[in-house]
Coordinates of C-alpha atoms in Angstrom, one line a residue:
M1 CA 158.6 46.4 25.2
T2 CA 162.2 46.2 26.5
A3 CA 164.7 47.9 24.1
S4 CA 167.4 45.8 22.6
P5 CA 171.0 47.0 22.8
L6 CA 170.9 46.9 18.9
A7 CA 168.6 49.9 19.0
V8 CA 171.5 52.2 20.1
L9 CA 174.4 50.9 18.0
L10 CA 175.8 52.3 14.8
P11 CA 178.6 50.1 13.4
G12 CA 180.7 50.6 10.3
F13 CA 181.5 47.7 8.0
A14 CA 184.1 46.8 5.3
G15 CA 183.5 47.4 1.6
P16 CA 180.9 48.9 -0.7
T17 CA 178.2 46.2 -0.3
L18 CA 176.0 45.5 2.7
P19 CA 177.3 42.4 4.5
G20 CA 174.6 39.7 5.2
W21 CA 175.2 39.9 9.0
V22 CA 174.6 43.6 9.0
A23 CA 171.3 43.1 7.0
G24 CA 170.3 40.5 9.6
R25 CA 171.0 42.8 12.5
L26 CA 169.0 45.5 10.8
D27 CA 166.1 43.1 10.6
D28 CA 166.5 42.5 14.3
G29 CA 166.4 46.2 15.2
L30 CA 170.0 47.6 14.7
A31 CA 169.8 51.4 14.9
G32 CA 171.7 51.9 11.6
V33 CA 175.1 52.1 10.1
C34 CA 177.9 54.6 9.7
L35 CA 179.4 54.8 6.2
F36 CA 183.1 55.6 5.6
G37 CA 185.0 56.3 2.5
E38 CA 185.6 52.7 1.6
N39 CA 181.8 52.2 1.6
I40 CA 181.1 54.8 -1.0
E41 CA 182.2 54.4 -4.7
S42 CA 179.8 56.7 -6.6
P43 CA 176.4 58.5 -6.2
E44 CA 174.7 55.6 -7.9
Q45 CA 176.3 52.9 -5.7
L46 CA 175.5 54.9 -2.6
G47 CA 171.9 55.2 -3.5
L48 CA 171.6 51.4 -4.1
L49 CA 173.4 50.7 -0.8
T50 CA 171.2 53.0 1.3
A51 CA 168.1 51.7 -0.4
E52 CA 169.1 48.1 0.5
I53 CA 169.7 49.2 4.1
R54 CA 166.3 50.8 4.3
S55 CA 164.7 47.6 2.8
H56 CA 165.8 45.9 6.0
R57 CA 165.0 48.7 8.4
P58 CA 163.0 51.7 6.9
S59 CA 163.9 53.8 10.0
A60 CA 167.6 53.1 9.9
V61 CA 170.0 55.9 10.8
I62 CA 172.4 56.1 7.9
A63 CA 175.3 58.4 8.9
T64 CA 178.5 59.6 7.5
D65 CA 181.2 62.3 8.0
E66 CA 180.8 64.8 5.1
E67 CA 182.5 67.9 6.5
G68 CA 183.0 69.3 3.0
G69 CA 186.8 69.8 3.1
D70 CA 189.7 67.6 4.1
V71 CA 187.3 65.2 5.8
T72 CA 185.1 63.8 3.0
R73 CA 183.4 60.5 2.5
L74 CA 181.4 61.2 -0.6
Y75 CA 184.6 62.2 -2.4
A76 CA 187.2 60.0 -0.6
R77 CA 188.5 58.9 -4.0
S78 CA 188.9 62.3 -5.6
G79 CA 189.0 64.9 -2.9
A80 CA 186.2 67.3 -1.9
P81 CA 184.9 69.9 -4.4
D82 CA 184.0 72.2 -1.4
P83 CA 186.4 74.5 0.5
G84 CA 186.1 73.2 4.0
N85 CA 185.5 75.0 7.3
G86 CA 188.9 76.6 7.6
W87 CA 188.4 78.5 4.3
L88 CA 184.8 79.3 5.1
G89 CA 185.7 80.8 8.5
H90 CA 188.6 82.8 7.1
H91 CA 186.4 84.1 4.2
D92 CA 183.8 84.9 6.9
D93 CA 180.6 85.1 4.8
E94 CA 177.8 83.3 6.6
A95 CA 175.7 83.2 3.4
V96 CA 178.5 81.3 1.6
T97 CA 178.8 78.9 4.5
A98 CA 175.0 78.3 4.3
V99 CA 175.2 77.6 0.5
V100 CA 178.0 75.1 1.0
A101 CA 176.1 73.4 3.9
A102 CA 172.8 73.2 2.0
G103 CA 174.6 71.8 -1.0
I104 CA 176.3 69.0 1.0
A105 CA 172.9 68.2 2.6
A106 CA 171.3 68.0 -0.9
E107 CA 173.9 65.5 -2.0
L108 CA 173.6 63.4 1.1
A109 CA 169.8 63.4 0.8
A110 CA 170.0 62.3 -2.8
G111 CA 172.3 59.4 -1.7
G112 CA 169.9 58.3 1.1
V113 CA 172.1 59.5 4.0
T114 CA 170.0 60.7 7.0
L115 CA 172.6 62.0 9.5
N116 CA 175.8 64.0 8.7
L117 CA 178.3 63.8 11.5
A118 CA 179.2 67.5 10.9
P119 CA 179.9 70.3 11.4
T120 CA 183.1 70.5 13.5
A121 CA 182.2 73.1 16.1
D122 CA 185.6 73.1 17.8
V123 CA 187.5 76.3 18.2
N124 CA 191.1 75.5 17.0
A125 CA 192.9 77.2 19.8
D126 CA 196.2 75.2 19.4
P127 CA 198.0 75.5 16.0
D128 CA 199.8 72.3 16.8
N129 CA 196.5 70.4 16.9
P130 CA 197.0 67.3 14.8
V131 CA 193.4 66.3 14.3
I132 CA 191.2 69.5 14.1
G133 CA 193.1 72.3 12.3
T134 CA 191.3 73.4 9.2
R135 CA 188.3 71.2 10.1
S136 CA 187.5 74.1 12.4
F137 CA 186.1 77.4 11.3
G138 CA 188.9 79.1 13.1
G139 CA 190.3 80.2 16.4
D140 CA 187.9 83.0 17.3
P141 CA 184.9 81.7 19.4
A142 CA 182.4 84.3 18.1
L143 CA 183.3 83.6 14.5
V144 CA 183.1 79.8 14.9
A145 CA 179.8 80.2 16.7
R146 CA 178.3 82.3 13.8
H147 CA 179.4 79.9 11.1
T148 CA 178.5 76.8 13.1
A149 CA 174.9 78.2 13.4
A150 CA 174.8 79.2 9.7
W151 CA 176.0 75.7 8.7
V152 CA 173.5 73.9 10.9
R153 CA 170.5 76.0 9.9
A154 CA 171.1 75.5 6.2
H155 CA 171.9 71.8 6.4
E156 CA 169.0 71.0 8.6
A157 CA 166.6 73.0 6.4
A158 CA 167.8 70.9 3.4
G159 CA 166.5 67.8 5.2
V160 CA 169.5 66.0 6.7
A161 CA 170.3 66.0 10.4
T162 CA 173.5 67.5 11.7
C163 CA 175.9 66.7 14.5
L164 CA 177.9 69.2 16.5
K165 CA 181.3 67.8 17.3
H166 CA 183.4 67.2 19.4
F167 CA 181.8 68.2 22.7
P168 CA 182.9 70.0 24.9
G169 CA 185.6 71.1 22.4
H170 CA 188.7 69.3 20.9
G171 CA 190.5 72.4 19.6
D172 CA 193.0 73.0 22.5
T173 CA 195.0 69.8 22.4
D174 CA 198.2 68.7 20.6
Q175 CA 197.2 65.0 20.7
D176 CA 194.8 63.0 18.5
S177 CA 192.2 61.1 20.3
H178 CA 192.3 58.4 17.6
L179 CA 195.7 57.5 19.1
A180 CA 195.8 58.7 22.7
L181 CA 193.6 60.3 25.4
P182 CA 194.2 64.1 25.1
V183 CA 193.7 66.5 28.0
V184 CA 192.3 70.0 27.7
D185 CA 193.8 71.7 30.7
A186 CA 191.7 74.9 30.7
S187 CA 189.8 76.7 33.4
V188 CA 186.0 76.6 33.5
E189 CA 186.0 80.3 32.6
T190 CA 188.1 79.7 29.5
L191 CA 185.9 76.8 28.4
E192 CA 182.8 78.9 28.8
E193 CA 184.3 81.8 26.9
R194 CA 186.1 79.8 24.2
D195 CA 184.9 76.3 23.6
L196 CA 181.2 76.3 24.5
P197 CA 179.7 79.2 22.5
P198 CA 179.8 77.3 19.1
F199 CA 178.0 74.4 20.7
A200 CA 175.4 76.7 22.3
A201 CA 174.9 78.5 18.9
G202 CA 174.6 75.2 17.0
I203 CA 172.0 73.9 19.5
A204 CA 170.0 77.1 19.2
A205 CA 170.2 76.8 15.4
G206 CA 168.5 73.4 15.6
A207 CA 171.3 70.7 15.5
T208 CA 169.7 67.3 15.8
T209 CA 172.6 65.6 17.5
V210 CA 175.8 66.3 19.4
M211 CA 179.0 64.1 19.3
T212 CA 181.1 63.6 22.4
S213 CA 184.9 63.8 22.4
H214 CA 187.3 61.2 23.8
L215 CA 189.4 63.6 26.0
R216 CA 189.7 64.6 29.6
V217 CA 188.7 68.1 30.7
P218 CA 189.8 68.2 34.4
A219 CA 188.1 71.4 35.1
L220 CA 184.8 69.7 34.3
D221 CA 185.5 66.1 35.4
D222 CA 188.8 65.2 36.9
D223 CA 188.4 61.4 36.4
R224 CA 186.5 60.6 33.2
P225 CA 186.8 61.5 29.5
A226 CA 183.8 63.5 28.2
T227 CA 182.3 60.4 26.5
F228 CA 182.1 58.7 29.8
S229 CA 181.2 61.7 32.0
P230 CA 177.7 62.1 33.3
T231 CA 178.9 65.5 34.6
I232 CA 179.7 66.7 31.1
L233 CA 176.9 65.0 29.2
G234 CA 174.2 65.4 31.7
G235 CA 175.0 68.4 33.9
L236 CA 176.6 70.5 31.1
L237 CA 175.2 69.5 27.8
R238 CA 171.6 68.5 28.9
E239 CA 171.0 70.8 31.8
R240 CA 173.2 73.8 31.3
L241 CA 173.0 74.1 27.5
G242 CA 169.5 72.6 27.3
F243 CA 170.2 70.0 24.6
A244 CA 167.3 67.6 24.2
G245 CA 168.4 65.7 21.1
V246 CA 170.5 62.6 20.5
V247 CA 174.0 62.4 22.0
V248 CA 176.3 60.4 19.7
S249 CA 179.6 59.0 20.9
D250 CA 182.6 59.5 18.8
A251 CA 183.9 56.2 17.4
L252 CA 184.5 53.8 20.2
D253 CA 187.3 52.1 18.4
M254 CA 189.5 55.1 18.9
A255 CA 192.3 54.8 21.5
G256 CA 191.0 57.7 23.5
A257 CA 187.9 55.6 24.2
S258 CA 188.8 51.9 24.3
A259 CA 192.6 51.4 24.3
D260 CA 192.6 50.3 28.0
T261 CA 189.2 48.6 28.2
G262 CA 188.1 47.4 24.8
I263 CA 185.1 48.5 22.8
P264 CA 182.3 46.4 24.6
S265 CA 183.3 48.0 28.0
A266 CA 183.5 51.4 26.4
A267 CA 180.0 51.0 25.0
V268 CA 178.6 50.3 28.4
R269 CA 180.4 53.2 30.0
A270 CA 179.3 55.6 27.2
L271 CA 175.6 54.6 27.5
A272 CA 175.7 54.9 31.3
A273 CA 177.2 58.4 31.1
G274 CA 174.5 59.7 28.8
C275 CA 175.4 58.8 25.2
D276 CA 172.3 57.6 23.2
L277 CA 173.8 56.4 19.8
L278 CA 177.1 54.6 19.9
C279 CA 179.3 55.0 16.9
L280 CA 181.4 51.9 17.1
G281 CA 183.9 52.7 14.3
T282 CA 184.9 51.4 10.9
R283 CA 185.2 47.8 9.8
I284 CA 183.3 46.4 12.8
T285 CA 182.8 42.6 12.6
E286 CA 179.9 40.5 13.4
G287 CA 181.7 39.0 16.4
L288 CA 182.6 42.4 17.9
L289 CA 179.0 43.6 17.5
D290 CA 177.7 40.6 19.3
E291 CA 180.3 41.2 22.1
V292 CA 179.0 44.8 22.5
V293 CA 175.4 43.6 22.6
A294 CA 176.3 41.0 25.2
A295 CA 178.2 43.5 27.3
I296 CA 175.2 45.9 27.4
E297 CA 172.8 43.1 28.3
T298 CA 175.1 41.9 31.1
A299 CA 175.5 45.4 32.4
V300 CA 171.7 45.9 32.5
A301 CA 171.2 42.5 34.2
D302 CA 173.7 43.2 37.0
G303 CA 172.6 46.8 37.5
R304 CA 175.7 48.6 36.3
L305 CA 173.6 50.1 33.5
P306 CA 170.1 51.1 34.5
R307 CA 167.5 49.6 32.2
A308 CA 165.8 53.1 32.1
R309 CA 169.0 54.6 30.6
L310 CA 169.0 52.1 27.8
E311 CA 165.3 52.6 27.2
D312 CA 165.7 56.4 27.2
A313 CA 168.6 56.2 24.7
A314 CA 166.7 53.9 22.4
A315 CA 163.6 56.2 22.5
R316 CA 165.8 59.2 21.5
V317 CA 167.4 57.3 18.6
A318 CA 164.0 56.1 17.4
R319 CA 163.1 59.7 16.8
L320 CA 165.9 60.0 14.2
V321 CA 163.6 58.9 11.4
P322 CA 164.4 59.7 7.8
R323 CA 162.9 63.0 6.7
D324 CA 160.6 63.4 3.8
V325 CA 162.8 65.3 1.4
D326 CA 163.2 65.7 -2.4
A327 CA 166.0 63.2 -3.1
T328 CA 166.3 64.2 -6.7
P329 CA 169.9 65.2 -7.4
A330 CA 169.9 68.9 -8.1
R331 CA 172.4 71.3 -9.6
R332 CA 174.4 72.5 -6.7
R333 CA 175.6 76.1 -6.0
R334 CA 179.2 75.8 -5.3
V335 CA 182.2 77.9 -4.4
D336 CA 184.2 77.9 -7.6
A337 CA 188.0 77.9 -8.0
V338 CA 188.1 81.6 -8.8
A339 CA 186.2 82.6 -5.6
A340 CA 188.3 80.0 -3.6
A341 CA 191.6 81.6 -4.8
A342 CA 190.3 85.0 -3.8
G343 CA 190.0 83.8 -0.3
F344 CA 193.7 82.9 0.0
V345 CA 196.2 85.0 1.9
V346 CA 199.1 85.9 -0.4
T347 CA 202.0 88.0 0.9
P348 CA 203.1 91.1 -1.2
A349 CA 206.5 89.4 -1.9
A350 CA 204.6 86.3 -3.2
R351 CA 202.4 88.4 -5.4
H352 CA 205.6 89.8 -7.0
L353 CA 207.0 86.4 -7.6
L354 CA 203.7 85.2 -9.0
S355 CA 203.7 88.0 -11.5
L356 CA 207.3 87.2 -12.6
H357 CA 206.8 83.4 -13.0
A358 CA 203.1 83.0 -13.9
G359 CA 202.6 79.6 -15.5
G360 CA 206.2 78.5 -15.0
W361 CA 206.1 77.0 -11.6
R362 CA 207.2 73.5 -10.7
V363 CA 204.9 72.2 -7.9
V364 CA 206.1 69.8 -5.3
Q365 CA 203.6 68.4 -2.8
L366 CA 205.1 67.5 0.6
E367 CA 203.2 64.4 1.8
D368 CA 202.5 63.9 5.4
R369 CA 200.8 60.9 7.1
P370 CA 197.2 62.1 7.3
N371 CA 195.3 61.8 10.6
I372 CA 192.8 59.0 10.8
A373 CA 189.8 61.3 10.5
V374 CA 191.0 62.5 7.1
G375 CA 192.4 59.3 5.8
S376 CA 194.2 58.7 2.5
V377 CA 192.1 61.2 0.4
P378 CA 193.6 63.1 -2.6
W379 CA 194.4 66.6 -1.5
G380 CA 195.8 69.9 -2.8
P381 CA 197.0 70.3 -6.4
G382 CA 197.8 66.7 -6.5
A383 CA 194.1 65.9 -6.4
V384 CA 193.5 67.6 -9.7
A385 CA 196.9 67.6 -11.6
D386 CA 200.0 65.6 -12.1
V387 CA 202.5 67.2 -9.6
A388 CA 205.6 65.8 -7.9
H389 CA 205.1 64.2 -4.5
V390 CA 207.7 63.9 -1.8
D391 CA 207.2 62.1 1.5
E392 CA 210.7 62.9 2.9
L393 CA 213.7 64.8 1.6
T394 CA 217.1 65.4 2.9
D395 CA 218.8 66.7 -0.3
P396 CA 217.2 69.8 -1.8
A397 CA 219.4 69.4 -4.9
T398 CA 217.1 66.7 -6.1
L399 CA 214.2 69.1 -6.4
P400 CA 213.3 70.6 -9.9
R401 CA 215.2 73.6 -11.1
G402 CA 213.4 76.8 -11.9
P403 CA 210.6 78.5 -10.0
L404 CA 209.5 76.1 -7.3
V405 CA 206.4 75.8 -5.2
L406 CA 206.4 73.7 -2.0
V407 CA 202.9 72.7 -0.9
G408 CA 202.3 71.2 2.5
R409 CA 199.8 70.8 5.3
D410 CA 200.8 72.0 8.8
L411 CA 204.4 72.5 7.7
H412 CA 205.6 73.5 11.2
R413 CA 204.5 70.2 12.7
H414 CA 206.8 68.1 10.5
G415 CA 210.5 68.5 11.2
W416 CA 211.8 67.5 7.7
M417 CA 209.3 69.9 6.0
A418 CA 210.3 72.8 8.3
A419 CA 214.0 72.1 7.7
L420 CA 213.5 71.9 3.9
V421 CA 211.6 75.2 3.8
G422 CA 214.3 76.9 5.8
R423 CA 217.1 75.7 3.7
L424 CA 215.5 76.5 0.4
R425 CA 214.5 80.0 1.5
A426 CA 218.1 80.6 2.4
E427 CA 219.4 79.2 -0.9
R428 CA 216.9 80.3 -3.5
D429 CA 214.9 83.4 -4.4
D430 CA 212.5 81.6 -6.7
C431 CA 210.7 79.4 -4.1
L432 CA 207.1 79.9 -2.9
V433 CA 205.9 78.1 0.3
V434 CA 202.1 77.2 0.4
E435 CA 200.4 76.2 3.6
M436 CA 197.3 74.2 3.0
G437 CA 196.8 73.4 6.7
T438 CA 196.8 75.5 9.8
P439 CA 199.5 78.3 9.8
H440 CA 201.5 78.7 13.0
P441 CA 201.7 82.4 14.0
G442 CA 205.3 82.0 15.3
A443 CA 206.9 79.8 12.7
L444 CA 207.4 79.4 9.0
L445 CA 205.3 82.3 7.7
P446 CA 204.0 80.9 4.4
D447 CA 203.9 82.9 1.2
V448 CA 200.4 81.6 0.4
T449 CA 197.9 80.3 2.9
T450 CA 194.8 78.5 1.6
Y451 CA 193.1 77.4 4.9
G452 CA 192.4 73.9 3.7
G453 CA 193.6 71.2 1.4
S454 CA 190.5 70.1 -0.5
A455 CA 190.6 69.3 -4.2
L456 CA 188.8 72.6 -4.8
L457 CA 191.4 74.6 -3.1
G458 CA 194.1 72.6 -4.9
A459 CA 192.5 73.6 -8.2
A460 CA 192.3 77.2 -7.0
L461 CA 196.0 77.2 -6.1
L462 CA 196.9 76.0 -9.6
R463 CA 194.9 78.9 -11.1
L464 CA 196.7 81.3 -8.9
L465 CA 200.1 79.9 -10.0
A466 CA 199.0 80.2 -13.6
G467 CA 198.2 83.8 -13.2
E468 CA 194.5 83.3 -13.4
G469 CA 193.6 83.9 -9.7
S470 CA 193.6 87.0 -7.6

């Protein structure tokens, strides 16, 4: 039987309830859906939603991005209760990474999710990276490889499929592929030594899927982004690394994939290059899904997309069936706030100030525009307490008097934040600077570095400021 294009498509949709048109396409063979933060309100609602999805297609792929840190879908309304990859990599205890991964998988299984689009296996080689940062385990390839493997093994063992992203590595770029088409201008030797080891380790650990990246890597393919490159997806991923599972495209509504061509054309190109399951993006409409289906059908009919390629992709996706797991919500083992604070880097001068002003700090959270992958999720101490929030400031005199804590993410990447930090450090001796993003080795040495901005790390920071942390 000829495969329908629906069998390789994974759309998102708006709101917390299943639209009728999505239900109808599931009845017709739609591969599944990708859930985003706006689709998930509570564990109970998630369970009802996924049960309804499966009532229309028992084998449906139900995917989401639960990285367990700054990127969270289960906790998009409150911030994640897990530390995130940046903290895990800095802490460097693979057993702890495994505990976190297994716990995330257990929650997803209880909610009916079958595929987690995680972990991020990118090596964060550029501290100016606007989209990876603390989503990565770090900048050392061997460390990232070890923790990627630990995360995958534990998560897969708990019954939910994993996805290594963003192949062949999104860590060495200062552009966000949601907004542009980045270029990783590295040699083949550098890519093999730096970017590929975590993917090889994750594949060896049993990762079910691998996600492509919307970026150009001229050393591997001078003309095409990875998502559209048979050289990268076939020659490198399939043949060189031996990956036999499902290749998932990153969301095709991102500018790096479809800004110049539109989503339907991008879908055809991705399939032809070797992608099996096409993540279309969030808030996909019925009309757009139909356009994608029509574009694939036309490409098959006129020979631009071999029918065998569509059949092969559909057959691979069909093997992503829900696993038989105990979906009973269990008490999770978690990293608590005390342990999280113990993983922070605190300078000696900061420890002295903390001892002088324990419990007396005024906290000001410097707000940036979050990247699209993160979204508008509560973060830092502001996720768990009533703190002051500032989204731009030119007059430091308006800040609270007394011992002051400035909390930001990627402070060096925001000119007004860097200027504010510099001025206050010159004018006051009772100001602490906390970096909850990626620290830059040559700029704005923070007093406290948390390696992530999840709600858990925000709570841990408040304990530290109160004199209750290490």
